[in-house]
């Protein structure tokens, strides 16, 4: 089975669909009005234009070291964010992971947690990954709480690893191993078996 063509992962509130150039208009529409809070929590300092996004999409289409998913509401198909498995190192079966909810009004609704579980399940179950890591900033306490609730473990701190708005911030590294995921979700109904 070619897992890269598995386009939709469905949850209760949201579904994930693989980002593709055909979605450029709706992706740009969701992205262009991102809340300042989303940019702060992700440490983003870049200014994005539609042309930048188009070039980005062209560049990732054939990148075999990443899978970008759009987070879409089941009831309306509106894109509320993205979750990305990137920097895959299949020799070590490890990868980086990131998530973004675009607008503040979509925070605290469970979209991010559900998107993370779907993407983690895909990473461990379909891509046969062993280790998935992410980075968080100490000032994003809400996200750190969610990551720990899902099962990520703090591993260490990269001191002054990020410069944002005239100040350096530490970067917290967190990870989850495949056995952590299976142990936590095997009997909960959140472990999806694809048929």
mmCIF file with all atom_site columns, C-alpha atoms in Angstrom:
data_model
loop_
_atom_site.group_PDB
_atom_site.id
_atom_site.type_symbol
_atom_site.label_atom_id
_atom_site.label_alt_id
_atom_site.label_comp_id
_atom_site.label_asym_id
_atom_site.label_entity_id
_atom_site.label_seq_id
_atom_site.pdbx_PDB_ins_code
_atom_site.Cartn_x
_atom_site.Cartn_y
_atom_site.Cartn_z
_atom_site.occupancy
_atom_site.B_iso_or_equiv
_atom_site.pdbx_formal_charge
_atom_site.auth_seq_id
_atom_site.auth_comp_id
_atom_site.auth_asym_id
_atom_site.auth_atom_id
_atom_site.pdbx_PDB_model_num
ATOM 1   C CA . UNK A 1 1   ? 0.000   0.000  0.000  1.00 0.00 ? 1   UNK A CA 1
ATOM 2   C CA . UNK A 1 2   ? 1.290   3.464  -0.859 1.00 0.00 ? 2   UNK A CA 1
ATOM 3   C CA . UNK A 1 3   ? 0.591   5.306  2.390  1.00 0.00 ? 3   UNK A CA 1
ATOM 4   C CA . UNK A 1 4   ? 1.380   8.672  0.839  1.00 0.00 ? 4   UNK A CA 1
ATOM 5   C CA . UNK A 1 5   ? -1.864  8.566  -1.128 1.00 0.00 ? 5   UNK A CA 1
ATOM 6   C CA . UNK A 1 6   ? -3.978  7.989  1.975  1.00 0.00 ? 6   UNK A CA 1
ATOM 7   C CA . UNK A 1 7   ? -5.740  11.336 1.765  1.00 0.00 ? 7   UNK A CA 1
ATOM 8   C CA . UNK A 1 8   ? -8.213  11.575 4.652  1.00 0.00 ? 8   UNK A CA 1
ATOM 9   C CA . UNK A 1 9   ? -8.119  10.611 8.297  1.00 0.00 ? 9   UNK A CA 1
ATOM 10  C CA . UNK A 1 10  ? -11.429 11.067 10.091 1.00 0.00 ? 10  UNK A CA 1
ATOM 11  C CA . UNK A 1 11  ? -12.153 11.940 13.696 1.00 0.00 ? 11  UNK A CA 1
ATOM 12  C CA . UNK A 1 12  ? -15.286 13.042 15.545 1.00 0.00 ? 12  UNK A CA 1
ATOM 13  C CA . UNK A 1 13  ? -14.861 16.814 15.136 1.00 0.00 ? 13  UNK A CA 1
ATOM 14  C CA . UNK A 1 14  ? -12.353 17.126 12.327 1.00 0.00 ? 14  UNK A CA 1
ATOM 15  C CA . UNK A 1 15  ? -10.734 15.246 9.515  1.00 0.00 ? 15  UNK A CA 1
ATOM 16  C CA . UNK A 1 16  ? -7.261  15.527 8.070  1.00 0.00 ? 16  UNK A CA 1
ATOM 17  C CA . UNK A 1 17  ? -6.644  15.702 4.353  1.00 0.00 ? 17  UNK A CA 1
ATOM 18  C CA . UNK A 1 18  ? -3.247  15.664 2.749  1.00 0.00 ? 18  UNK A CA 1
ATOM 19  C CA . UNK A 1 19  ? -2.163  19.122 1.643  1.00 0.00 ? 19  UNK A CA 1
ATOM 20  C CA . UNK A 1 20  ? -2.013  19.295 -2.119 1.00 0.00 ? 20  UNK A CA 1
ATOM 21  C CA . UNK A 1 21  ? -1.607  22.173 -4.615 1.00 0.00 ? 21  UNK A CA 1
ATOM 22  C CA . UNK A 1 22  ? -5.247  21.714 -5.627 1.00 0.00 ? 22  UNK A CA 1
ATOM 23  C CA . UNK A 1 23  ? -6.220  23.164 -2.234 1.00 0.00 ? 23  UNK A CA 1
ATOM 24  C CA . UNK A 1 24  ? -4.220  26.389 -2.665 1.00 0.00 ? 24  UNK A CA 1
ATOM 25  C CA . UNK A 1 25  ? -7.234  28.735 -2.577 1.00 0.00 ? 25  UNK A CA 1
ATOM 26  C CA . UNK A 1 26  ? -8.847  27.321 0.545  1.00 0.00 ? 26  UNK A CA 1
ATOM 27  C CA . UNK A 1 27  ? -5.447  26.878 2.210  1.00 0.00 ? 27  UNK A CA 1
ATOM 28  C CA . UNK A 1 28  ? -4.510  30.495 1.549  1.00 0.00 ? 28  UNK A CA 1
ATOM 29  C CA . UNK A 1 29  ? -7.956  31.694 2.715  1.00 0.00 ? 29  UNK A CA 1
ATOM 30  C CA . UNK A 1 30  ? -7.521  29.867 6.020  1.00 0.00 ? 30  UNK A CA 1
ATOM 31  C CA . UNK A 1 31  ? -3.939  30.958 6.467  1.00 0.00 ? 31  UNK A CA 1
ATOM 32  C CA . UNK A 1 32  ? -4.000  34.639 5.502  1.00 0.00 ? 32  UNK A CA 1
ATOM 33  C CA . UNK A 1 33  ? -6.140  35.665 8.474  1.00 0.00 ? 33  UNK A CA 1
ATOM 34  C CA . UNK A 1 34  ? -4.219  33.719 11.118 1.00 0.00 ? 34  UNK A CA 1
ATOM 35  C CA . UNK A 1 35  ? -4.400  35.209 14.595 1.00 0.00 ? 35  UNK A CA 1
ATOM 36  C CA . UNK A 1 36  ? -1.343  36.933 16.011 1.00 0.00 ? 36  UNK A CA 1
ATOM 37  C CA . UNK A 1 37  ? -1.566  34.435 18.907 1.00 0.00 ? 37  UNK A CA 1
ATOM 38  C CA . UNK A 1 38  ? -0.976  31.572 16.450 1.00 0.00 ? 38  UNK A CA 1
ATOM 39  C CA . UNK A 1 39  ? 2.148   33.254 15.153 1.00 0.00 ? 39  UNK A CA 1
ATOM 40  C CA . UNK A 1 40  ? 3.411   33.994 18.673 1.00 0.00 ? 40  UNK A CA 1
ATOM 41  C CA . UNK A 1 41  ? 2.798   30.456 19.951 1.00 0.00 ? 41  UNK A CA 1
ATOM 42  C CA . UNK A 1 42  ? 4.664   28.954 16.995 1.00 0.00 ? 42  UNK A CA 1
ATOM 43  C CA . UNK A 1 43  ? 7.475   31.523 17.079 1.00 0.00 ? 43  UNK A CA 1
ATOM 44  C CA . UNK A 1 44  ? 6.813   32.433 13.463 1.00 0.00 ? 44  UNK A CA 1
ATOM 45  C CA . UNK A 1 45  ? 8.526   35.571 12.228 1.00 0.00 ? 45  UNK A CA 1
ATOM 46  C CA . UNK A 1 46  ? 7.800   35.130 8.535  1.00 0.00 ? 46  UNK A CA 1
ATOM 47  C CA . UNK A 1 47  ? 5.436   37.208 6.452  1.00 0.00 ? 47  UNK A CA 1
ATOM 48  C CA . UNK A 1 48  ? 3.454   35.039 4.056  1.00 0.00 ? 48  UNK A CA 1
ATOM 49  C CA . UNK A 1 49  ? 1.998   35.902 0.682  1.00 0.00 ? 49  UNK A CA 1
ATOM 50  C CA . UNK A 1 50  ? -0.066  33.768 -1.663 1.00 0.00 ? 50  UNK A CA 1
ATOM 51  C CA . UNK A 1 51  ? 2.968   33.523 -3.981 1.00 0.00 ? 51  UNK A CA 1
ATOM 52  C CA . UNK A 1 52  ? 5.107   32.231 -1.051 1.00 0.00 ? 52  UNK A CA 1
ATOM 53  C CA . UNK A 1 53  ? 2.469   29.622 -0.267 1.00 0.00 ? 53  UNK A CA 1
ATOM 54  C CA . UNK A 1 54  ? 2.263   28.521 -3.913 1.00 0.00 ? 54  UNK A CA 1
ATOM 55  C CA . UNK A 1 55  ? 6.054   28.078 -4.069 1.00 0.00 ? 55  UNK A CA 1
ATOM 56  C CA . UNK A 1 56  ? 5.979   26.185 -0.779 1.00 0.00 ? 56  UNK A CA 1
ATOM 57  C CA . UNK A 1 57  ? 3.295   23.806 -2.066 1.00 0.00 ? 57  UNK A CA 1
ATOM 58  C CA . UNK A 1 58  ? 5.217   23.179 -5.286 1.00 0.00 ? 58  UNK A CA 1
ATOM 59  C CA . UNK A 1 59  ? 8.286   22.358 -3.211 1.00 0.00 ? 59  UNK A CA 1
ATOM 60  C CA . UNK A 1 60  ? 6.645   19.845 -0.879 1.00 0.00 ? 60  UNK A CA 1
ATOM 61  C CA . UNK A 1 61  ? 4.678   17.844 -3.461 1.00 0.00 ? 61  UNK A CA 1
ATOM 62  C CA . UNK A 1 62  ? 7.559   15.438 -4.062 1.00 0.00 ? 62  UNK A CA 1
ATOM 63  C CA . UNK A 1 63  ? 9.263   15.753 -0.679 1.00 0.00 ? 63  UNK A CA 1
ATOM 64  C CA . UNK A 1 64  ? 9.322   12.198 0.636  1.00 0.00 ? 64  UNK A CA 1
ATOM 65  C CA . UNK A 1 65  ? 10.464  13.359 4.086  1.00 0.00 ? 65  UNK A CA 1
ATOM 66  C CA . UNK A 1 66  ? 7.220   15.037 5.081  1.00 0.00 ? 66  UNK A CA 1
ATOM 67  C CA . UNK A 1 67  ? 3.453   14.771 5.071  1.00 0.00 ? 67  UNK A CA 1
ATOM 68  C CA . UNK A 1 68  ? 1.386   17.910 5.551  1.00 0.00 ? 68  UNK A CA 1
ATOM 69  C CA . UNK A 1 69  ? -2.256  17.542 6.566  1.00 0.00 ? 69  UNK A CA 1
ATOM 70  C CA . UNK A 1 70  ? -4.948  20.205 6.618  1.00 0.00 ? 70  UNK A CA 1
ATOM 71  C CA . UNK A 1 71  ? -7.227  20.163 9.674  1.00 0.00 ? 71  UNK A CA 1
ATOM 72  C CA . UNK A 1 72  ? -10.805 20.478 8.392  1.00 0.00 ? 72  UNK A CA 1
ATOM 73  C CA . UNK A 1 73  ? -14.060 20.722 10.347 1.00 0.00 ? 73  UNK A CA 1
ATOM 74  C CA . UNK A 1 74  ? -16.323 17.764 9.637  1.00 0.00 ? 74  UNK A CA 1
ATOM 75  C CA . UNK A 1 75  ? -19.512 19.834 9.744  1.00 0.00 ? 75  UNK A CA 1
ATOM 76  C CA . UNK A 1 76  ? -18.407 22.549 7.310  1.00 0.00 ? 76  UNK A CA 1
ATOM 77  C CA . UNK A 1 77  ? -15.149 21.460 5.583  1.00 0.00 ? 77  UNK A CA 1
ATOM 78  C CA . UNK A 1 78  ? -13.563 24.733 6.761  1.00 0.00 ? 78  UNK A CA 1
ATOM 79  C CA . UNK A 1 79  ? -9.791  24.513 7.271  1.00 0.00 ? 79  UNK A CA 1
ATOM 80  C CA . UNK A 1 80  ? -8.816  25.480 10.820 1.00 0.00 ? 80  UNK A CA 1
ATOM 81  C CA . UNK A 1 81  ? -5.137  24.587 10.752 1.00 0.00 ? 81  UNK A CA 1
ATOM 82  C CA . UNK A 1 82  ? -2.494  22.075 9.803  1.00 0.00 ? 82  UNK A CA 1
ATOM 83  C CA . UNK A 1 83  ? -0.534  19.234 11.315 1.00 0.00 ? 83  UNK A CA 1
ATOM 84  C CA . UNK A 1 84  ? 2.786   18.208 9.798  1.00 0.00 ? 84  UNK A CA 1
ATOM 85  C CA . UNK A 1 85  ? 5.019   15.167 10.052 1.00 0.00 ? 85  UNK A CA 1
ATOM 86  C CA . UNK A 1 86  ? 8.346   16.367 8.650  1.00 0.00 ? 86  UNK A CA 1
ATOM 87  C CA . UNK A 1 87  ? 12.087  15.824 8.665  1.00 0.00 ? 87  UNK A CA 1
ATOM 88  C CA . UNK A 1 88  ? 11.439  12.070 8.540  1.00 0.00 ? 88  UNK A CA 1
ATOM 89  C CA . UNK A 1 89  ? 14.504  9.909  9.106  1.00 0.00 ? 89  UNK A CA 1
ATOM 90  C CA . UNK A 1 90  ? 13.307  6.472  8.089  1.00 0.00 ? 90  UNK A CA 1
ATOM 91  C CA . UNK A 1 91  ? 16.656  4.866  8.926  1.00 0.00 ? 91  UNK A CA 1
ATOM 92  C CA . UNK A 1 92  ? 16.107  5.771  12.573 1.00 0.00 ? 92  UNK A CA 1
ATOM 93  C CA . UNK A 1 93  ? 12.296  5.684  12.226 1.00 0.00 ? 93  UNK A CA 1
ATOM 94  C CA . UNK A 1 94  ? 12.042  9.161  13.748 1.00 0.00 ? 94  UNK A CA 1
ATOM 95  C CA . UNK A 1 95  ? 10.488  12.445 12.727 1.00 0.00 ? 95  UNK A CA 1
ATOM 96  C CA . UNK A 1 96  ? 9.593   15.970 13.730 1.00 0.00 ? 96  UNK A CA 1
ATOM 97  C CA . UNK A 1 97  ? 5.991   17.005 14.323 1.00 0.00 ? 97  UNK A CA 1
ATOM 98  C CA . UNK A 1 98  ? 4.228   20.349 14.406 1.00 0.00 ? 98  UNK A CA 1
ATOM 99  C CA . UNK A 1 99  ? 0.694   21.673 14.590 1.00 0.00 ? 99  UNK A CA 1
ATOM 100 C CA . UNK A 1 100 ? -0.953  25.026 13.996 1.00 0.00 ? 100 UNK A CA 1
ATOM 101 C CA . UNK A 1 101 ? -4.510  26.153 14.685 1.00 0.00 ? 101 UNK A CA 1
ATOM 102 C CA . UNK A 1 102 ? -4.871  29.316 12.602 1.00 0.00 ? 102 UNK A CA 1
ATOM 103 C CA . UNK A 1 103 ? -7.322  31.411 14.582 1.00 0.00 ? 103 UNK A CA 1
ATOM 104 C CA . UNK A 1 104 ? -7.705  32.152 18.279 1.00 0.00 ? 104 UNK A CA 1
ATOM 105 C CA . UNK A 1 105 ? -11.455 31.497 18.123 1.00 0.00 ? 105 UNK A CA 1
ATOM 106 C CA . UNK A 1 106 ? -10.687 27.870 17.225 1.00 0.00 ? 106 UNK A CA 1
ATOM 107 C CA . UNK A 1 107 ? -8.448  27.330 20.267 1.00 0.00 ? 107 UNK A CA 1
ATOM 108 C CA . UNK A 1 108 ? -9.729  25.130 23.129 1.00 0.00 ? 108 UNK A CA 1
ATOM 109 C CA . UNK A 1 109 ? -12.324 23.301 21.027 1.00 0.00 ? 109 UNK A CA 1
ATOM 110 C CA . UNK A 1 110 ? -10.538 19.961 20.815 1.00 0.00 ? 110 UNK A CA 1
ATOM 111 C CA . UNK A 1 111 ? -9.565  20.337 17.138 1.00 0.00 ? 111 UNK A CA 1
ATOM 112 C CA . UNK A 1 112 ? -5.837  20.311 17.831 1.00 0.00 ? 112 UNK A CA 1
ATOM 113 C CA . UNK A 1 113 ? -5.944  17.331 20.198 1.00 0.00 ? 113 UNK A CA 1
ATOM 114 C CA . UNK A 1 114 ? -7.975  15.267 17.757 1.00 0.00 ? 114 UNK A CA 1
ATOM 115 C CA . UNK A 1 115 ? -5.737  16.265 14.836 1.00 0.00 ? 115 UNK A CA 1
ATOM 116 C CA . UNK A 1 116 ? -2.652  15.265 16.811 1.00 0.00 ? 116 UNK A CA 1
ATOM 117 C CA . UNK A 1 117 ? -4.093  11.860 17.689 1.00 0.00 ? 117 UNK A CA 1
ATOM 118 C CA . UNK A 1 118 ? -5.027  11.180 14.066 1.00 0.00 ? 118 UNK A CA 1
ATOM 119 C CA . UNK A 1 119 ? -1.576  12.231 12.823 1.00 0.00 ? 119 UNK A CA 1
ATOM 120 C CA . UNK A 1 120 ? 0.261   10.294 15.559 1.00 0.00 ? 120 UNK A CA 1
ATOM 121 C CA . UNK A 1 121 ? -1.801  7.209  14.816 1.00 0.00 ? 121 UNK A CA 1
ATOM 122 C CA . UNK A 1 122 ? -0.907  7.580  11.140 1.00 0.00 ? 122 UNK A CA 1
ATOM 123 C CA . UNK A 1 123 ? 2.782   8.113  11.913 1.00 0.00 ? 123 UNK A CA 1
ATOM 124 C CA . UNK A 1 124 ? 3.117   5.116  14.188 1.00 0.00 ? 124 UNK A CA 1
ATOM 125 C CA . UNK A 1 125 ? 0.603   2.852  12.439 1.00 0.00 ? 125 UNK A CA 1
ATOM 126 C CA . UNK A 1 126 ? 1.112   3.567  8.745  1.00 0.00 ? 126 UNK A CA 1
ATOM 127 C CA . UNK A 1 127 ? 4.619   5.031  8.495  1.00 0.00 ? 127 UNK A CA 1
ATOM 128 C CA . UNK A 1 128 ? 6.066   2.624  11.088 1.00 0.00 ? 128 UNK A CA 1
ATOM 129 C CA . UNK A 1 129 ? 7.764   5.427  12.988 1.00 0.00 ? 129 UNK A CA 1
ATOM 130 C CA . UNK A 1 130 ? 9.358   4.732  16.357 1.00 0.00 ? 130 UNK A CA 1
ATOM 131 C CA . UNK A 1 131 ? 9.903   8.276  17.682 1.00 0.00 ? 131 UNK A CA 1
ATOM 132 C CA . UNK A 1 132 ? 8.016   11.501 17.050 1.00 0.00 ? 132 UNK A CA 1
ATOM 133 C CA . UNK A 1 133 ? 9.307   14.738 18.541 1.00 0.00 ? 133 UNK A CA 1
ATOM 134 C CA . UNK A 1 134 ? 8.138   18.319 18.718 1.00 0.00 ? 134 UNK A CA 1
ATOM 135 C CA . UNK A 1 135 ? 9.316   21.613 20.113 1.00 0.00 ? 135 UNK A CA 1
ATOM 136 C CA . UNK A 1 136 ? 7.398   24.030 22.327 1.00 0.00 ? 136 UNK A CA 1
ATOM 137 C CA . UNK A 1 137 ? 8.053   27.411 23.874 1.00 0.00 ? 137 UNK A CA 1
ATOM 138 C CA . UNK A 1 138 ? 7.723   27.879 27.660 1.00 0.00 ? 138 UNK A CA 1
ATOM 139 C CA . UNK A 1 139 ? 5.232   30.735 27.195 1.00 0.00 ? 139 UNK A CA 1
ATOM 140 C CA . UNK A 1 140 ? 2.837   28.420 25.320 1.00 0.00 ? 140 UNK A CA 1
ATOM 141 C CA . UNK A 1 141 ? 1.630   26.690 28.478 1.00 0.00 ? 141 UNK A CA 1
ATOM 142 C CA . UNK A 1 142 ? -1.698  25.692 26.935 1.00 0.00 ? 142 UNK A CA 1
ATOM 143 C CA . UNK A 1 143 ? 0.035   23.709 24.164 1.00 0.00 ? 143 UNK A CA 1
ATOM 144 C CA . UNK A 1 144 ? 2.514   22.090 26.558 1.00 0.00 ? 144 UNK A CA 1
ATOM 145 C CA . UNK A 1 145 ? -0.403  20.962 28.728 1.00 0.00 ? 145 UNK A CA 1
ATOM 146 C CA . UNK A 1 146 ? -2.114  19.412 25.682 1.00 0.00 ? 146 UNK A CA 1
ATOM 147 C CA . UNK A 1 147 ? 1.079   17.711 24.497 1.00 0.00 ? 147 UNK A CA 1
ATOM 148 C CA . UNK A 1 148 ? 1.641   16.164 27.933 1.00 0.00 ? 148 UNK A CA 1
ATOM 149 C CA . UNK A 1 149 ? -2.006  15.113 28.189 1.00 0.00 ? 149 UNK A CA 1
ATOM 150 C CA . UNK A 1 150 ? -1.711  13.357 24.822 1.00 0.00 ? 150 UNK A CA 1
ATOM 151 C CA . UNK A 1 151 ? 1.416   11.569 26.034 1.00 0.00 ? 151 UNK A CA 1
ATOM 152 C CA . UNK A 1 152 ? 4.460   13.557 24.951 1.00 0.00 ? 152 UNK A CA 1
ATOM 153 C CA . UNK A 1 153 ? 7.336   13.546 27.439 1.00 0.00 ? 153 UNK A CA 1
ATOM 154 C CA . UNK A 1 154 ? 9.676   16.476 28.083 1.00 0.00 ? 154 UNK A CA 1
ATOM 155 C CA . UNK A 1 155 ? 13.217  15.536 27.128 1.00 0.00 ? 155 UNK A CA 1
ATOM 156 C CA . UNK A 1 156 ? 15.230  18.679 27.496 1.00 0.00 ? 156 UNK A CA 1
ATOM 157 C CA . UNK A 1 157 ? 15.654  22.372 26.905 1.00 0.00 ? 157 UNK A CA 1
ATOM 158 C CA . UNK A 1 158 ? 17.610  24.116 24.187 1.00 0.00 ? 158 UNK A CA 1
ATOM 159 C CA . UNK A 1 159 ? 18.581  27.289 26.012 1.00 0.00 ? 159 UNK A CA 1
ATOM 160 C CA . UNK A 1 160 ? 17.899  30.530 24.113 1.00 0.00 ? 160 UNK A CA 1
ATOM 161 C CA . UNK A 1 161 ? 17.000  28.436 21.073 1.00 0.00 ? 161 UNK A CA 1
ATOM 162 C CA . UNK A 1 162 ? 14.555  30.931 19.588 1.00 0.00 ? 162 UNK A CA 1
ATOM 163 C CA . UNK A 1 163 ? 14.705  34.685 19.056 1.00 0.00 ? 163 UNK A CA 1
ATOM 164 C CA . UNK A 1 164 ? 11.291  36.338 18.866 1.00 0.00 ? 164 UNK A CA 1
ATOM 165 C CA . UNK A 1 165 ? 10.213  39.931 19.346 1.00 0.00 ? 165 UNK A CA 1
ATOM 166 C CA . UNK A 1 166 ? 13.470  41.272 20.831 1.00 0.00 ? 166 UNK A CA 1
ATOM 167 C CA . UNK A 1 167 ? 13.989  38.355 23.204 1.00 0.00 ? 167 UNK A CA 1
ATOM 168 C CA . UNK A 1 168 ? 15.510  34.894 23.339 1.00 0.00 ? 168 UNK A CA 1
ATOM 169 C CA . UNK A 1 169 ? 13.380  31.982 24.528 1.00 0.00 ? 169 UNK A CA 1
ATOM 170 C CA . UNK A 1 170 ? 14.253  28.452 25.515 1.00 0.00 ? 170 UNK A CA 1
ATOM 171 C CA . UNK A 1 171 ? 12.902  25.652 23.347 1.00 0.00 ? 171 UNK A CA 1
ATOM 172 C CA . UNK A 1 172 ? 11.431  22.595 25.070 1.00 0.00 ? 172 UNK A CA 1
ATOM 173 C CA . UNK A 1 173 ? 11.947  19.296 23.252 1.00 0.00 ? 173 UNK A CA 1
ATOM 174 C CA . UNK A 1 174 ? 9.235   16.681 23.781 1.00 0.00 ? 174 UNK A CA 1
ATOM 175 C CA . UNK A 1 175 ? 8.792   13.236 22.272 1.00 0.00 ? 175 UNK A CA 1
ATOM 176 C CA . UNK A 1 176 ? 6.588   10.192 22.101 1.00 0.00 ? 176 UNK A CA 1
ATOM 177 C CA . UNK A 1 177 ? 7.719   6.646  21.304 1.00 0.00 ? 177 UNK A CA 1
ATOM 178 C CA . UNK A 1 178 ? 5.582   4.081  19.525 1.00 0.00 ? 178 UNK A CA 1
ATOM 179 C CA . UNK A 1 179 ? 5.233   1.954  22.669 1.00 0.00 ? 179 UNK A CA 1
ATOM 180 C CA . UNK A 1 180 ? 4.081   5.036  24.641 1.00 0.00 ? 180 UNK A CA 1
ATOM 181 C CA . UNK A 1 181 ? 1.380   5.692  22.056 1.00 0.00 ? 181 UNK A CA 1
ATOM 182 C CA . UNK A 1 182 ? 0.171   2.098  21.828 1.00 0.00 ? 182 UNK A CA 1
ATOM 183 C CA . UNK A 1 183 ? 0.153   1.656  25.603 1.00 0.00 ? 183 UNK A CA 1
ATOM 184 C CA . UNK A 1 184 ? -1.891  4.821  26.122 1.00 0.00 ? 184 UNK A CA 1
ATOM 185 C CA . UNK A 1 185 ? -4.366  4.389  23.251 1.00 0.00 ? 185 UNK A CA 1
ATOM 186 C CA . UNK A 1 186 ? -4.584  0.665  22.489 1.00 0.00 ? 186 UNK A CA 1
ATOM 187 C CA . UNK A 1 187 ? -7.710  0.095  24.580 1.00 0.00 ? 187 UNK A CA 1
ATOM 188 C CA . UNK A 1 188 ? -9.228  3.571  24.424 1.00 0.00 ? 188 UNK A CA 1
ATOM 189 C CA . UNK A 1 189 ? -10.780 3.383  20.981 1.00 0.00 ? 189 UNK A CA 1
ATOM 190 C CA . UNK A 1 190 ? -8.456  6.150  19.743 1.00 0.00 ? 190 UNK A CA 1
ATOM 191 C CA . UNK A 1 191 ? -6.081  3.659  18.098 1.00 0.00 ? 191 UNK A CA 1
ATOM 192 C CA . UNK A 1 192 ? -7.339  3.447  14.511 1.00 0.00 ? 192 UNK A CA 1
ATOM 193 C CA . UNK A 1 193 ? -6.811  0.331  12.453 1.00 0.00 ? 193 UNK A CA 1
ATOM 194 C CA . UNK A 1 194 ? -6.865  1.188  8.746  1.00 0.00 ? 194 UNK A CA 1
ATOM 195 C CA . UNK A 1 195 ? -8.443  -1.419 6.480  1.00 0.00 ? 195 UNK A CA 1
#
